[in-house]
Short mmCIF file of C-alpha atoms in Angstrom, two decimals:
data_model
loop_
_atom_site.label_atom_id
_atom_site.label_comp_id
_atom_site.label_asym_id
_atom_site.label_seq_id
_atom_site.Cartn_x
_atom_site.Cartn_y
_atom_site.Cartn_z
CA MET P 24 27.36 -7.54 -21.93
CA THR P 25 24.44 -9.65 -23.13
CA ASP P 26 21.69 -7.82 -25.01
CA THR P 27 18.57 -9.43 -23.56
CA HIS P 28 14.94 -8.69 -24.36
CA SER P 29 13.29 -7.15 -21.33
CA PRO P 30 10.31 -9.20 -20.12
CA SER P 31 8.94 -6.09 -18.36
CA GLY P 32 8.65 -4.22 -21.65
CA SER P 33 11.31 -1.65 -20.77
CA THR P 34 13.45 -0.35 -23.62
CA LEU P 35 16.95 1.00 -23.95
CA ALA P 36 15.50 3.97 -25.84
CA GLU P 37 13.64 5.11 -22.70
CA ALA P 38 16.87 5.23 -20.70
CA GLU P 39 18.81 6.95 -23.50
CA ALA P 40 16.15 9.63 -23.86
CA PHE P 41 16.06 10.18 -20.11
CA LEU P 42 19.83 10.59 -19.83
CA ASP P 43 19.82 13.04 -22.75
CA ALA P 44 17.08 15.07 -21.08
CA HIS P 45 18.74 15.03 -17.64
CA PRO P 46 22.51 15.48 -17.96
CA GLU P 47 22.62 16.71 -14.34
CA ILE P 48 21.59 13.40 -12.74
CA GLU P 49 24.51 11.48 -11.25
CA ALA P 50 22.91 8.38 -9.68
CA PHE P 51 19.69 6.37 -9.51
CA ASP P 52 17.75 4.57 -6.79
CA ILE P 53 16.64 1.23 -8.24
CA VAL P 54 13.70 0.08 -6.14
CA LEU P 55 11.62 -3.08 -5.94
CA HIS P 56 9.06 -3.83 -3.25
CA ASP P 57 9.07 -6.88 -1.01
CA ALA P 58 6.16 -8.67 0.68
CA ASN P 59 5.88 -5.87 3.26
CA GLY P 60 5.88 -3.18 0.58
CA ILE P 61 9.32 -2.01 1.66
CA GLY P 62 11.49 -0.55 -1.10
CA ARG P 63 14.66 -2.59 -1.51
CA GLY P 64 17.40 -2.33 -4.09
CA LYS P 65 20.54 -0.31 -4.75
CA ILE P 66 21.87 3.09 -5.74
CA ILE P 67 23.67 2.88 -9.06
CA ARG P 68 25.79 5.46 -10.84
CA ARG P 69 24.71 7.22 -14.01
CA HIS P 70 26.96 5.17 -16.28
CA GLU P 71 25.32 1.94 -15.06
CA LEU P 72 21.79 2.83 -16.14
CA LEU P 73 22.04 1.85 -19.81
CA GLY P 74 23.54 -1.52 -18.92
CA MET P 75 20.65 -2.20 -16.55
CA PHE P 76 18.06 -1.32 -19.18
CA LYS P 77 19.91 -3.48 -21.70
CA SER P 78 20.44 -6.61 -19.60
CA GLY P 79 18.60 -6.19 -16.30
CA ARG P 80 20.27 -6.38 -12.90
CA HIS P 81 21.05 -9.55 -10.99
CA LEU P 82 19.78 -9.58 -7.41
CA PRO P 83 19.70 -12.42 -4.84
CA ILE P 84 16.37 -14.24 -4.58
CA SER P 85 16.46 -13.73 -0.80
CA ILE P 86 15.59 -10.04 -1.29
CA LEU P 87 11.95 -11.16 -1.61
CA GLY P 88 12.10 -13.36 1.50
CA LEU P 89 12.92 -10.71 4.11
CA ASP P 90 10.93 -9.82 7.20
CA ILE P 91 10.07 -6.31 8.37
CA CYS P 92 13.59 -5.96 9.84
CA GLY P 93 15.28 -6.98 6.60
CA GLU P 94 16.32 -10.39 7.92
CA ASP P 95 16.02 -13.71 6.06
CA VAL P 96 12.94 -15.86 6.66
CA HIS P 97 14.09 -19.35 5.75
CA GLU P 98 10.55 -20.75 5.81
CA THR P 99 9.77 -18.82 2.61
CA GLY P 100 11.88 -21.33 0.68
CA LEU P 101 13.68 -18.41 -0.98
CA ILE P 102 16.97 -18.60 0.90
CA TRP P 103 19.14 -21.71 1.15
CA ASP P 104 16.53 -24.04 -0.35
CA GLN P 105 17.48 -22.39 -3.64
CA GLY P 106 21.07 -21.56 -2.73
CA ASP P 107 20.17 -17.85 -2.55
CA GLY P 108 20.78 -17.70 -6.27
CA ASP P 109 20.37 -14.62 -8.38
CA ARG P 110 17.27 -13.61 -10.27
CA ARG P 111 17.11 -10.72 -12.68
CA ALA P 112 15.35 -7.44 -11.94
CA TRP P 113 14.13 -5.36 -14.86
CA PRO P 114 13.00 -1.71 -14.97
CA ILE P 115 9.26 -1.06 -15.05
CA PRO P 116 8.44 1.02 -18.12
CA GLY P 117 7.49 4.62 -17.42
CA THR P 118 8.86 4.72 -13.86
CA LEU P 119 12.24 6.33 -14.61
CA ARG P 120 12.14 9.84 -13.18
CA PRO P 121 14.18 12.55 -11.44
CA ILE P 122 13.87 12.94 -7.67
CA HIS P 123 13.05 16.46 -6.52
CA ALA P 124 15.46 18.35 -4.25
CA THR P 125 18.39 15.91 -4.24
CA LYS P 126 22.00 17.08 -4.03
CA PRO P 127 23.69 15.96 -6.16
CA PRO P 128 20.73 15.30 -8.45
CA ARG P 129 19.48 11.72 -8.38
CA GLY P 130 16.82 9.71 -10.19
CA GLU P 131 14.69 6.67 -9.44
CA VAL P 132 13.29 3.69 -11.32
CA LEU P 133 11.00 0.92 -10.09
CA MET P 134 12.02 -2.68 -10.72
CA CYS P 135 10.30 -6.06 -10.93
CA VAL P 136 11.94 -9.47 -10.50
CA TYR P 137 11.97 -12.23 -13.12
CA ASN P 138 13.48 -15.67 -13.30
CA LEU P 139 16.55 -16.04 -15.48
CA ASP P 140 14.40 -17.46 -18.29
CA GLY P 141 12.29 -14.27 -18.30
CA THR P 142 9.22 -15.67 -16.57
CA PRO P 143 7.78 -13.64 -13.65
CA MET P 144 9.33 -14.43 -10.26
CA SER P 145 6.09 -15.25 -8.48
CA SER P 146 7.12 -14.10 -4.99
CA ASP P 147 7.32 -10.54 -6.29
CA PRO P 148 4.13 -8.80 -5.06
CA ARG P 149 3.80 -6.72 -8.22
CA HIS P 150 3.46 -9.91 -10.24
CA ALA P 151 0.79 -11.13 -7.82
CA MET P 152 -1.28 -8.06 -8.61
CA GLN P 153 -0.63 -8.41 -12.33
CA ARG P 154 -2.04 -11.97 -12.23
CA GLN P 155 -5.40 -10.61 -11.10
CA VAL P 156 -5.36 -7.78 -13.64
CA ASP P 157 -4.63 -10.32 -16.38
CA ALA P 158 -7.33 -12.71 -15.15
CA LEU P 159 -9.93 -9.93 -15.32
CA ALA P 160 -8.70 -8.91 -18.79
CA THR P 161 -9.51 -12.38 -20.13
CA GLU P 162 -13.10 -11.66 -19.08
CA GLY P 163 -13.12 -8.29 -20.83
CA LEU P 164 -12.76 -6.33 -17.60
CA HIS P 165 -10.18 -3.72 -16.63
CA PRO P 166 -10.00 -2.39 -13.06
CA ALA P 167 -9.47 1.30 -12.42
CA GLY P 168 -8.88 2.95 -9.09
CA ALA P 169 -6.94 5.05 -6.64
CA PHE P 170 -5.62 4.82 -3.09
CA GLU P 171 -5.83 7.34 -0.26
CA LEU P 172 -2.71 7.90 1.85
CA GLU P 173 -3.09 8.68 5.56
CA PHE P 174 -0.05 9.22 7.77
CA PHE P 175 1.38 11.13 10.72
CA LEU P 176 4.12 13.73 10.83
CA LEU P 177 5.89 13.28 14.15
CA ALA P 178 8.78 14.86 16.02
CA ASN P 179 12.06 12.97 15.69
CA GLU P 180 12.36 12.75 19.47
CA ARG P 181 9.74 11.26 21.78
CA GLY P 182 8.04 13.18 24.57
CA PRO P 183 8.90 12.92 28.29
CA ASP P 184 6.49 9.99 28.67
CA GLY P 185 8.18 8.06 25.86
CA LYS P 186 5.26 8.60 23.49
CA MET P 187 5.50 9.96 19.98
CA VAL P 188 4.40 13.59 19.66
CA PRO P 189 3.23 15.59 16.63
CA ALA P 190 5.94 17.39 14.70
CA ARG P 191 6.28 21.12 15.03
CA ASP P 192 5.27 23.06 11.92
CA VAL P 193 8.22 23.23 9.56
CA LEU P 194 7.17 26.79 8.69
CA ASP P 195 7.55 28.43 12.11
CA GLY P 196 8.01 25.73 14.75
CA ARG P 197 4.46 25.90 16.08
CA ARG P 198 3.02 22.67 17.50
CA ASN P 199 -0.63 21.68 17.58
CA SER P 200 -1.43 18.86 20.00
CA LYS P 201 -5.21 18.78 19.65
CA THR P 202 -7.62 17.37 17.11
CA ASP P 203 -8.14 19.91 14.34
CA VAL P 204 -9.80 17.85 11.63
CA TYR P 205 -10.23 19.54 8.24
CA SER P 206 -8.53 22.70 9.46
CA VAL P 207 -7.08 24.63 6.54
CA ASP P 208 -4.93 26.81 8.81
CA GLN P 209 -3.42 23.67 10.31
CA LEU P 210 -2.10 22.71 6.87
CA HIS P 211 -0.26 25.98 6.34
CA GLY P 212 2.51 25.20 8.80
CA MET P 213 3.49 22.08 6.84
CA LEU P 214 3.16 23.57 3.35
CA PRO P 215 6.93 23.85 2.70
CA LEU P 216 7.15 20.07 3.17
CA PHE P 217 4.04 19.32 1.13
CA ASN P 218 5.11 21.70 -1.63
CA ASP P 219 8.20 19.54 -2.05
CA VAL P 220 6.03 16.40 -2.09
CA TYR P 221 3.80 17.87 -4.79
CA ALA P 222 6.81 18.92 -6.86
CA ASP P 223 8.35 15.46 -6.52
CA ALA P 224 5.09 13.76 -7.46
CA ALA P 225 4.80 15.94 -10.55
CA LYS P 226 8.26 14.84 -11.70
CA ALA P 227 7.08 11.24 -11.41
CA GLY P 228 3.91 11.89 -13.39
CA ILE P 229 1.79 11.34 -10.27
CA LYS P 230 -1.22 13.56 -9.68
CA ALA P 231 -1.20 14.04 -5.92
CA GLU P 232 -4.36 15.97 -5.15
CA THR P 233 -6.28 17.00 -2.04
CA LEU P 234 -4.44 17.57 1.23
CA ILE P 235 -6.42 17.15 4.47
CA SER P 236 -5.72 17.68 8.16
CA GLU P 237 -7.05 14.42 9.54
CA PHE P 238 -8.70 13.35 12.79
CA ALA P 239 -5.64 12.98 15.05
CA PRO P 240 -3.01 15.59 15.97
CA GLY P 241 -0.23 15.43 13.39
CA GLN P 242 -2.28 13.26 11.02
CA TYR P 243 -2.72 14.09 7.32
CA GLU P 244 -4.23 12.62 4.20
CA LEU P 245 -3.16 12.95 0.57
CA THR P 246 -5.44 11.74 -2.19
CA LEU P 247 -4.32 10.49 -5.57
CA HIS P 248 -5.87 10.97 -8.99
CA TYR P 249 -7.93 8.06 -10.29
CA ARG P 250 -6.08 5.79 -12.71
CA GLU P 251 -7.69 3.76 -15.47
CA ASP P 252 -4.68 1.47 -15.12
CA VAL P 253 -4.99 0.15 -11.56
CA MET P 254 -1.35 -0.99 -11.55
CA GLN P 255 -0.35 2.64 -11.90
CA ALA P 256 -2.56 3.43 -8.92
CA ALA P 257 -0.59 0.98 -6.76
CA ASP P 258 2.72 2.29 -8.10
CA ASP P 259 1.55 5.83 -7.27
CA LEU P 260 0.78 4.91 -3.66
CA LEU P 261 4.11 3.20 -2.99
CA ARG P 262 6.08 5.99 -4.63
CA LEU P 263 4.15 8.68 -2.76
CA LYS P 264 4.96 7.01 0.57
CA ARG P 265 8.66 7.16 -0.29
CA MET P 266 8.34 10.79 -1.31
CA VAL P 267 6.59 11.80 1.91
CA ARG P 268 9.15 9.93 4.00
CA TYR P 269 12.09 11.47 2.12
CA HIS P 270 10.86 15.07 2.24
CA ALA P 271 9.84 14.75 5.88
CA ARG P 272 13.44 13.84 6.66
CA GLN P 273 14.63 16.78 4.57
CA HIS P 274 12.48 19.08 6.72
CA GLY P 275 13.57 17.57 10.02
CA VAL P 276 10.47 15.53 10.95
CA THR P 277 9.41 11.88 10.81
CA ALA P 278 6.72 10.56 8.46
CA CYS P 279 4.99 7.68 10.23
CA PHE P 280 3.11 4.99 8.29
CA MET P 281 2.26 2.81 11.27
CA ALA P 282 -1.41 1.91 11.31
CA LYS P 283 -1.86 3.05 14.93
CA PRO P 284 0.91 5.21 16.45
CA ASN P 285 -1.35 6.80 19.08
CA GLU P 286 -3.72 4.71 21.20
CA ASN P 287 -5.98 7.70 21.92
CA TYR P 288 -6.80 8.56 18.32
CA ALA P 289 -7.85 6.92 15.07
CA GLY P 290 -5.18 5.16 13.05
CA SER P 291 -4.20 5.59 9.42
CA GLY P 292 -5.97 3.75 6.64
CA MET P 293 -5.21 3.14 2.98
CA HIS P 294 -8.65 3.16 1.43
CA PHE P 295 -8.78 1.67 -2.06
CA HIS P 296 -11.36 3.00 -4.51
CA VAL P 297 -12.03 0.57 -7.35
CA SER P 298 -14.33 0.48 -10.35
CA MET P 299 -14.44 -1.86 -13.33
CA LEU P 300 -14.28 -0.90 -17.02
CA ASN P 301 -15.31 -3.09 -19.94
CA ASP P 302 -13.41 -3.37 -23.23
CA GLN P 303 -15.16 -0.22 -24.46
CA GLY P 304 -13.98 1.75 -21.42
CA LYS P 305 -17.41 1.94 -19.76
CA ASN P 306 -17.65 1.63 -15.99
CA ILE P 307 -19.87 -1.42 -15.46
CA PHE P 308 -20.65 -0.40 -11.86
CA ILE P 309 -22.81 2.52 -13.09
CA GLU P 310 -26.49 1.82 -12.49
CA ALA P 311 -29.17 2.61 -15.09
CA VAL P 312 -31.25 4.48 -12.51
CA GLU P 313 -29.34 6.37 -9.85
CA GLY P 314 -29.56 4.65 -6.49
CA LYS P 315 -30.78 1.30 -7.91
CA TYR P 316 -27.47 -0.49 -7.84
CA ASN P 317 -26.81 -3.06 -10.55
CA ASP P 318 -25.78 -6.69 -10.20
CA ALA P 319 -22.14 -6.00 -11.10
CA VAL P 320 -21.43 -3.73 -8.13
CA LEU P 321 -23.62 -5.72 -5.73
CA HIS P 322 -21.99 -9.05 -6.62
CA ALA P 323 -18.55 -7.43 -6.35
CA ILE P 324 -19.43 -6.29 -2.83
CA GLY P 325 -20.76 -9.78 -2.10
CA GLY P 326 -17.43 -11.31 -3.08
CA LEU P 327 -15.47 -8.85 -0.97
CA ARG P 328 -17.65 -9.54 2.06
CA ALA P 329 -17.43 -13.30 1.62
CA THR P 330 -13.62 -13.29 1.42
CA MET P 331 -12.74 -10.51 3.87
CA ALA P 332 -12.21 -12.71 6.92
CA GLU P 333 -9.58 -14.92 5.29
CA SER P 334 -7.93 -11.89 3.65
CA MET P 335 -7.46 -9.69 6.71
CA LEU P 336 -3.77 -10.52 7.06
CA VAL P 337 -3.15 -8.70 3.78
CA PHE P 338 -5.08 -5.66 5.00
CA ALA P 339 -3.64 -5.73 8.56
CA PRO P 340 -0.23 -7.41 8.19
CA HIS P 341 1.56 -6.31 11.38
CA ALA P 342 1.12 -6.50 15.14
CA ASN P 343 0.41 -2.77 15.29
CA SER P 344 -2.19 -3.08 12.51
CA TRP P 345 -4.63 -4.73 14.87
CA ARG P 346 -4.64 -1.79 17.29
CA ARG P 347 -6.44 0.20 14.59
CA PHE P 348 -9.63 -1.86 14.80
CA ALA P 349 -11.85 -0.53 17.54
CA SER P 350 -15.41 0.68 17.71
CA ASN P 351 -16.03 4.26 16.52
CA SER P 352 -12.43 4.61 15.33
CA TYR P 353 -13.17 5.08 11.60
CA ALA P 354 -11.76 1.60 10.93
CA PRO P 355 -14.28 -1.15 10.07
CA VAL P 356 -14.75 -3.97 12.57
CA SER P 357 -16.98 -6.28 10.51
CA PRO P 358 -17.60 -6.96 6.79
CA THR P 359 -20.50 -4.53 6.43
CA TRP P 360 -21.41 -2.50 3.36
CA GLY P 361 -23.40 0.66 2.82
CA VAL P 362 -23.94 3.81 0.81
CA ASN P 363 -22.38 7.11 1.91
CA ASN P 364 -21.53 5.56 5.28
CA ARG P 365 -18.03 5.73 6.78
CA SER P 366 -18.73 3.20 9.52
CA VAL P 367 -18.81 0.26 7.09
CA ALA P 368 -16.02 -1.79 5.53
CA LEU P 369 -17.26 -1.44 1.94
CA ARG P 370 -18.73 1.90 0.98
CA ILE P 371 -20.42 3.13 -2.17
CA PRO P 372 -19.48 6.82 -1.98
CA ALA P 373 -21.95 9.60 -2.72
CA GLY P 374 -21.31 11.69 -5.80
CA ASP P 375 -21.53 11.71 -9.57
CA ILE P 376 -23.02 8.44 -10.83
CA ARG P 377 -20.32 8.35 -13.55
CA ALA P 378 -17.73 7.80 -10.81
CA ARG P 379 -19.54 4.84 -9.30
CA ARG P 380 -17.07 2.73 -7.35
CA ILE P 381 -16.48 0.68 -4.23
CA GLU P 382 -14.37 2.16 -1.45
CA HIS P 383 -12.58 -0.71 0.31
CA ARG P 384 -11.78 0.58 3.81
CA PRO P 385 -10.19 -2.23 5.90
CA ALA P 386 -6.55 -1.84 4.80
CA GLY P 387 -4.14 0.14 6.96
CA VAL P 388 -1.50 2.40 5.48
CA ASP P 389 1.09 -0.17 6.63
CA ALA P 390 -0.20 -2.73 4.11
CA ASN P 391 1.41 -3.54 0.76
CA ALA P 392 -0.64 -1.79 -1.94
CA TYR P 393 0.14 -4.48 -4.54
CA LEU P 394 -1.12 -7.27 -2.31
CA VAL P 395 -4.14 -5.25 -1.17
CA ALA P 396 -5.11 -4.61 -4.78
CA ALA P 397 -4.51 -8.24 -5.79
CA THR P 398 -6.73 -9.47 -2.96
CA VAL P 399 -9.50 -6.92 -3.57
CA LEU P 400 -9.56 -7.62 -7.31
CA ALA P 401 -9.71 -11.36 -6.63
CA GLY P 402 -12.61 -10.77 -4.23
CA VAL P 403 -14.46 -8.68 -6.80
CA ARG P 404 -13.90 -11.34 -9.44
CA HIS P 405 -15.03 -14.08 -7.03
CA GLY P 406 -18.25 -12.24 -6.29
CA MET P 407 -19.08 -11.43 -9.90
CA THR P 408 -18.27 -14.94 -11.14
CA ASN P 409 -20.36 -16.64 -8.46
CA ARG P 410 -23.07 -13.93 -8.35
CA ILE P 411 -22.76 -13.57 -4.58
CA ASN P 412 -25.52 -11.64 -2.87
CA PRO P 413 -24.04 -8.88 -0.67
CA GLY P 414 -26.75 -9.21 1.96
CA PRO P 415 -28.55 -6.30 3.59
CA GLU P 416 -27.10 -2.82 3.41
CA THR P 417 -26.07 -1.13 6.65
CA THR P 418 -27.92 2.15 6.87
CA GLY P 419 -26.89 3.26 10.34
CA ASN P 420 -23.98 2.60 12.67
CA GLY P 421 -21.82 -0.11 11.13
CA TYR P 422 -20.03 -0.66 14.42
CA THR P 423 -23.20 -2.07 15.95
CA ASP P 424 -24.68 -3.77 12.89
CA ALA P 425 -24.58 -7.58 13.00
CA SER P 426 -23.14 -8.80 9.71
CA ASP P 427 -24.18 -12.10 8.17
CA ALA P 428 -20.76 -12.54 6.55
CA PRO P 429 -17.97 -14.52 8.26
CA PRO P 430 -16.62 -12.39 11.13
CA ILE P 431 -13.16 -10.97 10.68
CA PRO P 432 -10.37 -12.35 12.90
CA VAL P 433 -9.99 -10.65 16.25
CA ASP P 434 -6.19 -10.59 16.37
CA TRP P 435 -3.00 -10.99 14.35
CA ARG P 436 -2.48 -14.68 15.13
CA SER P 437 -6.02 -15.57 14.08
CA ALA P 438 -5.51 -13.64 10.85
CA ILE P 439 -2.28 -15.53 10.12
CA GLU P 440 -3.97 -18.89 10.65
CA ALA P 441 -6.96 -17.87 8.52
CA ALA P 442 -4.65 -16.72 5.72
CA LYS P 443 -2.59 -19.91 5.80
CA ALA P 444 -5.72 -22.06 5.47
CA SER P 445 -7.36 -19.94 2.76
CA SER P 446 -7.63 -21.47 -0.71
CA PHE P 447 -9.07 -18.13 -1.88
CA LEU P 448 -6.00 -16.19 -0.73
CA LYS P 449 -3.69 -18.78 -2.25
CA ASP P 450 -5.42 -18.23 -5.58
CA ALA P 451 -5.54 -14.45 -5.13
CA LEU P 452 -1.80 -14.09 -4.45
CA GLY P 453 -0.52 -17.16 -6.25
CA GLU P 454 0.89 -20.17 -4.45
CA ASP P 455 4.45 -18.85 -4.17
CA MET P 456 3.47 -15.36 -3.00
CA HIS P 457 0.99 -16.89 -0.52
CA ARG P 458 3.69 -19.13 0.93
CA THR P 459 6.22 -16.29 1.09
CA PHE P 460 3.83 -13.82 2.68
CA THR P 461 2.39 -16.14 5.33
CA ALA P 462 5.84 -17.49 6.23
CA ILE P 463 7.13 -13.94 6.74
CA LYS P 464 4.12 -13.02 8.87
CA SER P 465 4.55 -16.16 11.00
CA ALA P 466 8.21 -15.31 11.58
CA GLU P 467 7.35 -11.73 12.54
CA TYR P 468 4.65 -12.94 14.91
CA ALA P 469 7.18 -15.21 16.64
CA ARG P 470 9.60 -12.26 16.94
CA VAL P 471 6.97 -10.03 18.55
CA MET P 472 5.71 -12.70 20.94
CA ARG P 473 9.15 -13.51 22.31
CA THR P 474 9.91 -9.83 22.93
CA VAL P 475 9.38 -8.63 26.50
CA SER P 476 7.92 -5.13 26.19
CA GLU P 477 7.48 -2.19 28.54
CA VAL P 478 3.81 -3.11 28.74
CA ASP P 479 4.78 -6.42 30.34
CA PHE P 480 6.76 -4.68 33.07
CA ASP P 481 4.05 -2.06 33.59
CA LEU P 482 1.31 -4.66 34.03
CA TYR P 483 3.10 -7.49 35.78
CA LEU P 484 6.39 -6.48 37.44
CA HIS P 485 4.94 -5.71 40.87
CA THR P 486 1.56 -7.43 40.59
CA VAL P 487 1.80 -11.14 39.73
#
């Protein structure tokens, strides 16, 4: 076995210490995330862990060129164009952890893909985000942030009308089918499930915080503690999704991360809160006089507004994503900005001036957190570098405010075409990741459009 220096910075000592501390663990999920943010990898046995930390793990390059169904997308150039050769995945330092409530006990470690010479494999979305973090670091800037996770807990079986229905409480089987936003009592019935999620998050070093009963029946939100290392914030979000999905299954319900599972209610977002620290650790978005916002935060907002239209495919990557955007649905419909206003796309939240940040609201929970963060950070950098004016603040209803920024695409196909043509997005994601991502989205669009759905029969069978 070749002893190879890990380009990710992982060390054999980390794995040895973990195995010594956890003699009960028998196997490990090794997980990397593809363009759709889906965890892919293997389950290895305990005795294989040290070898993986010592020499990495060979995986086919095609693992990063899969569509939402896990099928090859040849247009990515990652399949037969390169002979579907192996690349080497390496553990991400600090992500080795036990998984709560597994029998027999199992652990998990996140992975990142590198070329055989140790250079980053640039169709790995985590590397795309790291490029933007590194670019900001050369300018003495270090992004910090956190994501919010919205999702539904649904019954495993659909209702008589074929629609998804909210899950019964795992505590006592009670079902609530009405809007009960911010109800504390509504949370109690799901606490056994969420207690497991909190315990699992703690084992991963993730501070999962506030739990909310959201706007739609069966909809919840979990917030995450702010990270000074924004890469950790993205890791936290992706890991928390896996935890919620796993423990939902353990409790006999389905965790749903579709952007819009119910046409009659608001969908699920993945709001990204971001601030910017300088080399001394000071948040440069903080204004000298409260309420008189400084150039740094205003130019950052200007960059995000200017690039939002061509970036929407990252924030709304699936056919279902586009059902989330509707007036008065708590999802932004134009690139507006405002202060303490939830009808806009870019919000400066109220609160302690020391926590000054931008809340980026367009992304759905079905988006890939690494690519969302990469695109947002690139937009912030674009605005600050070019000193882009954000335009007038929206002070009322953002759904009716006419924005002076380029309008966002109105549908999935328009978003795909805008993303393909975008030099900004190509720079934000890197050329390889941009090609991979847009090729996968084009293939998925073709799949959806050639599928004859129940809606087709309902509208047209007896009418045309």
